[in-house]
Tab-separated table of C-alpha atoms in Angstrom:
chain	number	residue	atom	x	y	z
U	1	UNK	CA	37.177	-10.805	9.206
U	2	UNK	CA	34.910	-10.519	6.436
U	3	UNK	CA	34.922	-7.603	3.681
U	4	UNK	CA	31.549	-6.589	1.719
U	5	UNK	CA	32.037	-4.754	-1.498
U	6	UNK	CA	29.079	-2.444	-0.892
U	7	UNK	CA	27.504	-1.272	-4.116
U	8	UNK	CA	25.862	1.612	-5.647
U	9	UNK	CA	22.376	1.952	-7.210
U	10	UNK	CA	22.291	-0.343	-10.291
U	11	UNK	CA	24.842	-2.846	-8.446
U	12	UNK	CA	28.115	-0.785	-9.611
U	13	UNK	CA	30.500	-0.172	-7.032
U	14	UNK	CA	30.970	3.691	-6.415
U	15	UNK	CA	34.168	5.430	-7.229
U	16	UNK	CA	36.021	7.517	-5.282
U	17	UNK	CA	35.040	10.495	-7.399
U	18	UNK	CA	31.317	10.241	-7.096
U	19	UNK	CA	30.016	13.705	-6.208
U	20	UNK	CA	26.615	12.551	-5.484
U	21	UNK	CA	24.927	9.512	-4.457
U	22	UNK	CA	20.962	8.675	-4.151
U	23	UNK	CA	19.801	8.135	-0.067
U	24	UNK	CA	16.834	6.469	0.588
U	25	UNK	CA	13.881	7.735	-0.516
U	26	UNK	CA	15.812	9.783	-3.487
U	27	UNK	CA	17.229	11.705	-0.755
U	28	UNK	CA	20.511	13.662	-1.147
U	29	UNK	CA	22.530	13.254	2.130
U	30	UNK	CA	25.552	15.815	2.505
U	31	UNK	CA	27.644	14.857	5.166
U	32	UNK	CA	29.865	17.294	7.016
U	33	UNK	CA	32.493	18.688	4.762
U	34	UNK	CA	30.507	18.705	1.667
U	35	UNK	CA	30.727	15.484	0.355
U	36	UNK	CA	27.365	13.733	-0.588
U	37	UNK	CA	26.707	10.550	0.765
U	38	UNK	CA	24.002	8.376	1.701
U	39	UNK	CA	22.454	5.466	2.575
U	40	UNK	CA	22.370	3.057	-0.322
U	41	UNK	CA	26.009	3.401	-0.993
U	42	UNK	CA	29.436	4.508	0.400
U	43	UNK	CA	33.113	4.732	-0.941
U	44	UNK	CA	34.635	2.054	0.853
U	45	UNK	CA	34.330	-1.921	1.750
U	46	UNK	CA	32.629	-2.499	5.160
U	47	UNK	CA	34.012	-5.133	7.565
U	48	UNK	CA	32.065	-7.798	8.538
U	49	UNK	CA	32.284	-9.298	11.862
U	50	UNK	CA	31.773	-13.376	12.196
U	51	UNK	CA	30.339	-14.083	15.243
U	52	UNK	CA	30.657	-17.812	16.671
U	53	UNK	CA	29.648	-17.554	20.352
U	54	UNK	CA	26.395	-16.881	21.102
U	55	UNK	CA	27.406	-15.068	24.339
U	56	UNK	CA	29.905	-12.678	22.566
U	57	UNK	CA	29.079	-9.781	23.917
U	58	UNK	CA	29.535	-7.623	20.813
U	59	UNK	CA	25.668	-8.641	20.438
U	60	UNK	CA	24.312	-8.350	24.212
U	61	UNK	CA	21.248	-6.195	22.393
U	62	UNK	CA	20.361	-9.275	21.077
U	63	UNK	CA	20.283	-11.010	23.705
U	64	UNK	CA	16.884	-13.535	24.896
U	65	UNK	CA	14.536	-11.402	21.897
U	66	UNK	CA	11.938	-13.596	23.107
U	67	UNK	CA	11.999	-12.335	27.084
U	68	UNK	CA	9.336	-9.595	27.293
U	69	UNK	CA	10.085	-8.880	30.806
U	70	UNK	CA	13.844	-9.235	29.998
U	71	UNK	CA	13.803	-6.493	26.974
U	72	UNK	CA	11.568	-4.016	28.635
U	73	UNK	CA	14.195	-3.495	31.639
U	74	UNK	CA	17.139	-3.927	28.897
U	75	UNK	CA	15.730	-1.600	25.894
U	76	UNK	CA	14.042	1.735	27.130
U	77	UNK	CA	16.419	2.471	29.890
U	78	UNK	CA	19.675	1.788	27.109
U	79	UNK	CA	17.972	3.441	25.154
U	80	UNK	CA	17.680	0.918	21.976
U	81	UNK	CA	15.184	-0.680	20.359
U	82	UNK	CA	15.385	-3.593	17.746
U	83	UNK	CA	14.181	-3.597	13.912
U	84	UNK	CA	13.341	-7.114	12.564
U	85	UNK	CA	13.388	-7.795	8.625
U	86	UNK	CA	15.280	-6.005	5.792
U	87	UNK	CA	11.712	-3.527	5.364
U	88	UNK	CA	11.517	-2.749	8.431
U	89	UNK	CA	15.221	-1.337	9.290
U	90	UNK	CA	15.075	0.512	5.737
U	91	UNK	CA	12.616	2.618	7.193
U	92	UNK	CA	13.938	3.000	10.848
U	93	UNK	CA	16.557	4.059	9.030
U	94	UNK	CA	14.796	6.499	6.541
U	95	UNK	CA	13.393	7.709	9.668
U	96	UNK	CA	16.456	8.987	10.865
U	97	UNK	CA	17.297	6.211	13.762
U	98	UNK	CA	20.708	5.902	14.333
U	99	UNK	CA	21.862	2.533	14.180
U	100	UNK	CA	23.909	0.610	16.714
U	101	UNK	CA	24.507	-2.399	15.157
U	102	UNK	CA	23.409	-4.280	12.349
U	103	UNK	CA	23.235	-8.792	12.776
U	104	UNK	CA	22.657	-11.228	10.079
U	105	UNK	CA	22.650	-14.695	8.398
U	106	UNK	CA	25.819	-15.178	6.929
U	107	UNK	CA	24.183	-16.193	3.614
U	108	UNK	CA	22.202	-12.470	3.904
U	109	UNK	CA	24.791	-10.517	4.808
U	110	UNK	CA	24.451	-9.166	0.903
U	111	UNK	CA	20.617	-7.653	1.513
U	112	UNK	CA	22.280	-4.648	3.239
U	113	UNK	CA	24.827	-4.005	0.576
U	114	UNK	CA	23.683	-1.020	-0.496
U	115	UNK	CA	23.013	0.603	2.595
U	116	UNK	CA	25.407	3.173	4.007
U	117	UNK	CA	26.183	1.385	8.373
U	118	UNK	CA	27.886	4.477	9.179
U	119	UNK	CA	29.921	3.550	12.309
U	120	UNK	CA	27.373	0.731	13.137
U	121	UNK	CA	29.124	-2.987	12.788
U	122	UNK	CA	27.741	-5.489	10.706
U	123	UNK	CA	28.075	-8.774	12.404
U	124	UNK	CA	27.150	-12.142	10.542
U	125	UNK	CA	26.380	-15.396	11.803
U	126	UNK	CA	24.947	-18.962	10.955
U	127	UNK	CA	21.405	-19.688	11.797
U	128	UNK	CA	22.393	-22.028	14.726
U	129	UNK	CA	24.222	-19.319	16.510
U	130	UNK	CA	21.679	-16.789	16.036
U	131	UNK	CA	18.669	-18.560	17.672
U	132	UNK	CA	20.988	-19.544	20.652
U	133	UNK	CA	21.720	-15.746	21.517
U	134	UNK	CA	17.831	-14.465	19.944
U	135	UNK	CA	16.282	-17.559	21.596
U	136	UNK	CA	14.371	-18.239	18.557
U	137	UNK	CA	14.555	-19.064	14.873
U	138	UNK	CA	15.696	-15.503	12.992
U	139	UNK	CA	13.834	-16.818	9.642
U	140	UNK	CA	14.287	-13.100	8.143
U	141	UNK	CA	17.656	-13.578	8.737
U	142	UNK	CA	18.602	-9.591	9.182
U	143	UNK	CA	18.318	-7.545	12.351
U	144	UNK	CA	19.554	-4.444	13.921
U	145	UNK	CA	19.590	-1.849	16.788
U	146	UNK	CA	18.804	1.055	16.810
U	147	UNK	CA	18.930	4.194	19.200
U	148	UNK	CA	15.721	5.964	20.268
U	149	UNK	CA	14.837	9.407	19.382
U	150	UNK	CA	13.537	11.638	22.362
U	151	UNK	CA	9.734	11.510	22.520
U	152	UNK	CA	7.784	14.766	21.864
U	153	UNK	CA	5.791	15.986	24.673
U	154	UNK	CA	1.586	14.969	23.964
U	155	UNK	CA	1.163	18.719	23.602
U	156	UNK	CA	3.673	18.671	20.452
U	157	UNK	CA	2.199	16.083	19.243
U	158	UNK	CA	-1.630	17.630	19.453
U	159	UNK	CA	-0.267	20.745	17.823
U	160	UNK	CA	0.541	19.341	14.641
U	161	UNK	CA	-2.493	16.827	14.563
U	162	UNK	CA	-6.054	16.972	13.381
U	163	UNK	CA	-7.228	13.253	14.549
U	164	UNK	CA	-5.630	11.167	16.708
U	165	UNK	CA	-6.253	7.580	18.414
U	166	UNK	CA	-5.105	7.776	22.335
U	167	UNK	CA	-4.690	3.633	24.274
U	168	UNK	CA	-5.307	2.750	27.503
U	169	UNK	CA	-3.558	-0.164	29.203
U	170	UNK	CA	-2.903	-1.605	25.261
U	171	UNK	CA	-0.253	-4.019	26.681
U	172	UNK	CA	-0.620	-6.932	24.002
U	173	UNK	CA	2.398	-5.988	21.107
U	174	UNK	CA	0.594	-7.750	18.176
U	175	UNK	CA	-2.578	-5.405	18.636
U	176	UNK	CA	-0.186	-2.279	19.451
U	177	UNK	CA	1.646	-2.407	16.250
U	178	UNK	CA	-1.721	-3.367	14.282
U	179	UNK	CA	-3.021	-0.100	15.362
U	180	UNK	CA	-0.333	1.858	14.382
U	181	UNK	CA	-0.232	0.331	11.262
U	182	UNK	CA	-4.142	1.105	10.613
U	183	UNK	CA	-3.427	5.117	11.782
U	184	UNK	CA	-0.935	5.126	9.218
U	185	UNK	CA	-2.864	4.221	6.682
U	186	UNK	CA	-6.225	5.186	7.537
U	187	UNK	CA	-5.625	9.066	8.126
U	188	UNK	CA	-4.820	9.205	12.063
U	189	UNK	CA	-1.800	12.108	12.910
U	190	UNK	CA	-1.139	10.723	15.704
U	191	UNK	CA	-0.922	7.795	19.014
U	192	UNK	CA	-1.254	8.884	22.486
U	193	UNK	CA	-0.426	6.389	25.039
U	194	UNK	CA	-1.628	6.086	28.649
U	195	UNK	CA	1.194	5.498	31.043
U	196	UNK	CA	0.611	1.674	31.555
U	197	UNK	CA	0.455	0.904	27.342
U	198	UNK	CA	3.509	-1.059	25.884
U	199	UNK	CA	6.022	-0.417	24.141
U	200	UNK	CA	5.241	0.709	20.388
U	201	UNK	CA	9.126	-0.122	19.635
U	202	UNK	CA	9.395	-3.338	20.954
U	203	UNK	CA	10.353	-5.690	18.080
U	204	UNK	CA	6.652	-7.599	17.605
U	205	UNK	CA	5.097	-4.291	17.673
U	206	UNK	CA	7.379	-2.991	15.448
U	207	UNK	CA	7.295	-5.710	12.748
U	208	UNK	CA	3.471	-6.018	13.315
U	209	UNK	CA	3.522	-2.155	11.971
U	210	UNK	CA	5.503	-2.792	9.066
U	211	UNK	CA	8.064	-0.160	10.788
U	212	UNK	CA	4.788	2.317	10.558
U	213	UNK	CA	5.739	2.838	14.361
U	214	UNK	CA	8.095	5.343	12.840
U	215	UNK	CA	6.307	7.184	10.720
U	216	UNK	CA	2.971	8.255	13.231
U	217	UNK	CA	4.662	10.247	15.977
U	218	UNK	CA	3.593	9.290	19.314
U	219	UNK	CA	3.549	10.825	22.785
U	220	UNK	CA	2.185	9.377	26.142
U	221	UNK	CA	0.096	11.219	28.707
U	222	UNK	CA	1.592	10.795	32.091
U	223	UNK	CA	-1.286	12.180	33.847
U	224	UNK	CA	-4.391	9.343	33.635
U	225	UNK	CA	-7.051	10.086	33.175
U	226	UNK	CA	-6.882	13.646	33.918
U	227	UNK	CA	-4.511	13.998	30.806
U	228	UNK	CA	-7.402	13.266	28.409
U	229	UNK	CA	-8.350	17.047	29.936
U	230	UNK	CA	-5.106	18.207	28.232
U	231	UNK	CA	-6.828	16.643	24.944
U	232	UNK	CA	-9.863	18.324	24.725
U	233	UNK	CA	-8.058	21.757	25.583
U	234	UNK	CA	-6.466	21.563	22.463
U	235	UNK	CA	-9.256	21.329	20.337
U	236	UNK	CA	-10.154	17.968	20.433
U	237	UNK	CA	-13.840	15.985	21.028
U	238	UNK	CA	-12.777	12.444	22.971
U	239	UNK	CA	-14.500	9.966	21.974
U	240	UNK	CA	-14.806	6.616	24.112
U	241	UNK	CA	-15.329	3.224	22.201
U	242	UNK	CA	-17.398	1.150	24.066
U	243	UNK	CA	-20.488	-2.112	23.276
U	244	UNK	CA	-22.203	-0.498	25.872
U	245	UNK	CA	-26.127	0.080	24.732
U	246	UNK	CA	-26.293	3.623	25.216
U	247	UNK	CA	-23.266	4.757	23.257
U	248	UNK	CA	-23.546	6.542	19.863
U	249	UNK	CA	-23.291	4.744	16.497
U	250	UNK	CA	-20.146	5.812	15.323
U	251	UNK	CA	-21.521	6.656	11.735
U	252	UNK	CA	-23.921	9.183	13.419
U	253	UNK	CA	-21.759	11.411	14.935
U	254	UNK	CA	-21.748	15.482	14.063
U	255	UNK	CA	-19.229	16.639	11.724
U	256	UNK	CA	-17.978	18.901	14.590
U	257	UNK	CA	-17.524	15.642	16.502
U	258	UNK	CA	-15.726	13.940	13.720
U	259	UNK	CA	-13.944	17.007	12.815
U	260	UNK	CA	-10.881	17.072	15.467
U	261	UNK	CA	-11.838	13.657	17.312
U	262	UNK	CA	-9.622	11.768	19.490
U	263	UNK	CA	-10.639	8.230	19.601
U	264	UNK	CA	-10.209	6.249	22.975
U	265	UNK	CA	-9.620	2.553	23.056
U	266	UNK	CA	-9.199	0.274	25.574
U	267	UNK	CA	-7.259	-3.079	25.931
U	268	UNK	CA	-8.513	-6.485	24.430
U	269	UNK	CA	-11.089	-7.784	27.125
U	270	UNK	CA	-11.538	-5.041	29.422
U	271	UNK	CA	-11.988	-2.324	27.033
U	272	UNK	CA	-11.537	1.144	28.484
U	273	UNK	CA	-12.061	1.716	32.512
U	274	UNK	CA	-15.242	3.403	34.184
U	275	UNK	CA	-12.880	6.613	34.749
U	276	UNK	CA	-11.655	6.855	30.956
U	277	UNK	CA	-15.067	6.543	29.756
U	278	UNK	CA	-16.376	9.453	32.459
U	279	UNK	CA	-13.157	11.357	31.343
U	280	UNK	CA	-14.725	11.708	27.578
U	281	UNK	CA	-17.242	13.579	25.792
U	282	UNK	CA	-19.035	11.256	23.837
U	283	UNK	CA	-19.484	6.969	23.970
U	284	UNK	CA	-19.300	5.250	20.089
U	285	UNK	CA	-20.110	2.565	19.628
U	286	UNK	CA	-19.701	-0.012	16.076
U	287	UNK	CA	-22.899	-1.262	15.610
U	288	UNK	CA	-22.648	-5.263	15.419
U	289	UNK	CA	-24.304	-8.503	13.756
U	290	UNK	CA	-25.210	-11.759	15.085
U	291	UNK	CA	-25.281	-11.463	18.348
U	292	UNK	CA	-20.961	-10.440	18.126
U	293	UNK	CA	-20.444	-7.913	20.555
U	294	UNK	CA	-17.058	-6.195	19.878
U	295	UNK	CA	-13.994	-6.804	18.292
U	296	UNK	CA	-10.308	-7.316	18.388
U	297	UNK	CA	-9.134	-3.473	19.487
U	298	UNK	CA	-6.445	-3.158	16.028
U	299	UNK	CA	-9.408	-4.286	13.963
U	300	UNK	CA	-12.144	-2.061	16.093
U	301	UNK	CA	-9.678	0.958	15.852
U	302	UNK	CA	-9.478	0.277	11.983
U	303	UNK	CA	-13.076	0.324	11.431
U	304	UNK	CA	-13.584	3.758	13.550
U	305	UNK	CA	-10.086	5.320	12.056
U	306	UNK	CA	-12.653	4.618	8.641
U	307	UNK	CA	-15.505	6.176	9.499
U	308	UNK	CA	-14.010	9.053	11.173
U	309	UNK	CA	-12.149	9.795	8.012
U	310	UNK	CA	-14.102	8.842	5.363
U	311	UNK	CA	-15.511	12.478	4.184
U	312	UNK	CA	-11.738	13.446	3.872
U	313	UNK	CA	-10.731	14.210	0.203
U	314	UNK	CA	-8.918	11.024	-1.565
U	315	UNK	CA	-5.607	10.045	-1.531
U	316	UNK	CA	-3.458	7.816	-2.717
U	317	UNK	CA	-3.435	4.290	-1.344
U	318	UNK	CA	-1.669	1.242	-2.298
């Protein structure tokens, strides 16, 4: 077994006597007791586990990464999810996800060195034994699992939010985690998900976010599409993206429309059902050019999340 020296900020290695250490973010973190800790450094070498077999079981959440099918019945019900990439698990963590366990190239193992694992173990392999037990190549060469946080109920969620983006039947992960991405940046509160969308913390929709899954709470409406009801009671105007002829350009919408909207997008291809669409109060549409008729749903959603939000006072972006 392995031993990391895990260091402070600056690269010194804390003393015993610190009485204070930086989290992420700047954050503070006081532990029980009274003693500050946090995670970007702790008092103490961390062991770190080689791993060798591919089957060790010390990594089954590892396990066949590339298995959709596979992951969905493992993950959800075990209640886990996994982070890709040194970004992204810096701000599952920031997030407050607890972490199970923490894998990575040997040669990376250092990346994580100032983060404080808690009880999670840090096991380290070489490349070839990684993409046997992943079942493909891990080029950013750091993962790690996490535990889920219970999901608010949609009516938590609506409380706290002025604008929101709700999916239905969004089952492709690329175009999932491109839309939260966009609500993060683009002013939406908040995702509501119809019963049959996927997963927003399966990995690919996780890294496509940029870990911006954890930072725009979700909810999912059980109910479909009589939940969209429980929308509109709360305040908000639905409105149904759609090519269809009839349907509103999006830029000429009221500002009491645009005001508390909840924007309703369907999957790539179908786009939203007959019922969704009769379930709203008002068809948008994004006016197109030459002869295009729609687009990709993350970069429709992106152009609406826009629109809807571009009165709003300024803020910074980056």
């Amino acid at each position: 077994m392995d031993y990391l020296q895990w260091k402070g900020p600056g690269g010194a290695t804390p003393g015993c006597s610190a009485s204070a250490r930086q989290g992420l973010g700047g954050h503070t973190v006081a532990p029980a007791g009274g003693r500050p800790a946090s995670a970007t450094g702790q008092n103490r070498a961390v062991p770190v586990h080689q791993i060798t077999d591919p089957d060790d079981d010390r990594i089954a959440d590892y396990r066949a990464l590339t298995d959709v099918e596979l992951r969905t019945r493992w993950e959800p019900p075990h209640g886990l999810f996994i982070a890709e990439g040194e970004l992204v698990l810096r701000r599952a963590l920031r997030a407050g996800y607890p972490a199970r366990s923490f894998l990575v190239d040997a040669k990376r193992a250092d990346q994580l060195a100032d983060l404080d694992t808690g009880d999670a173990p840090v096991y380290a392999a070489t490349p070839d034994v990684l993409e046997k037990a992943t079942g493909f190549h891990v080029h950013r060469g750091v993962l790690a699992s996490f535990r889920r946080k219970p999901l608010p109920s949609a009516d938590e969620v609506l409380a706290a939010a002025r604008r929101v983006v709700i999916l239905e039947d969004v089952n492709n992960h690329t175009n999932l985690g491109a839309v939260f991405r966009g609500a993060a940046a683009l002013g939406i509160d908040a995702v509501l998900l119809s019963p049959s969308c996927a997963d927003p913390l399966y990995r690919r929709s996780v890294r496509v976010s940029m870990g911006e899954v954890f930072a725009v709470p979700y909810a999912k409406l059980d109910r479909w599409p009589v939940g969209l009801d429980q929308v509109r009671e709360a305040g908000f105007t639905v409105l149904a993206m759609t090519p269809a002829p009839d349907a509103v350009p999006i830029q000429r919408l009221t500002a009491a429309q645009r005001e508390r909207a909840a924007l309703l997008l369907g999957a790539e291809g179908p786009g939203l059902t007959a019922a969704a669409q009769s379930a709203s109060d008002v068809r948008v549409v994004i006016p197109m050019r030459r002869g295009v008729d729609s687009l990709n749903v993350a970069a429709a959603a992106a152009v609406a999340f826009w629109e809807l939000g571009r009165d709003d006072p300024p803020f910074g972006g980056g």
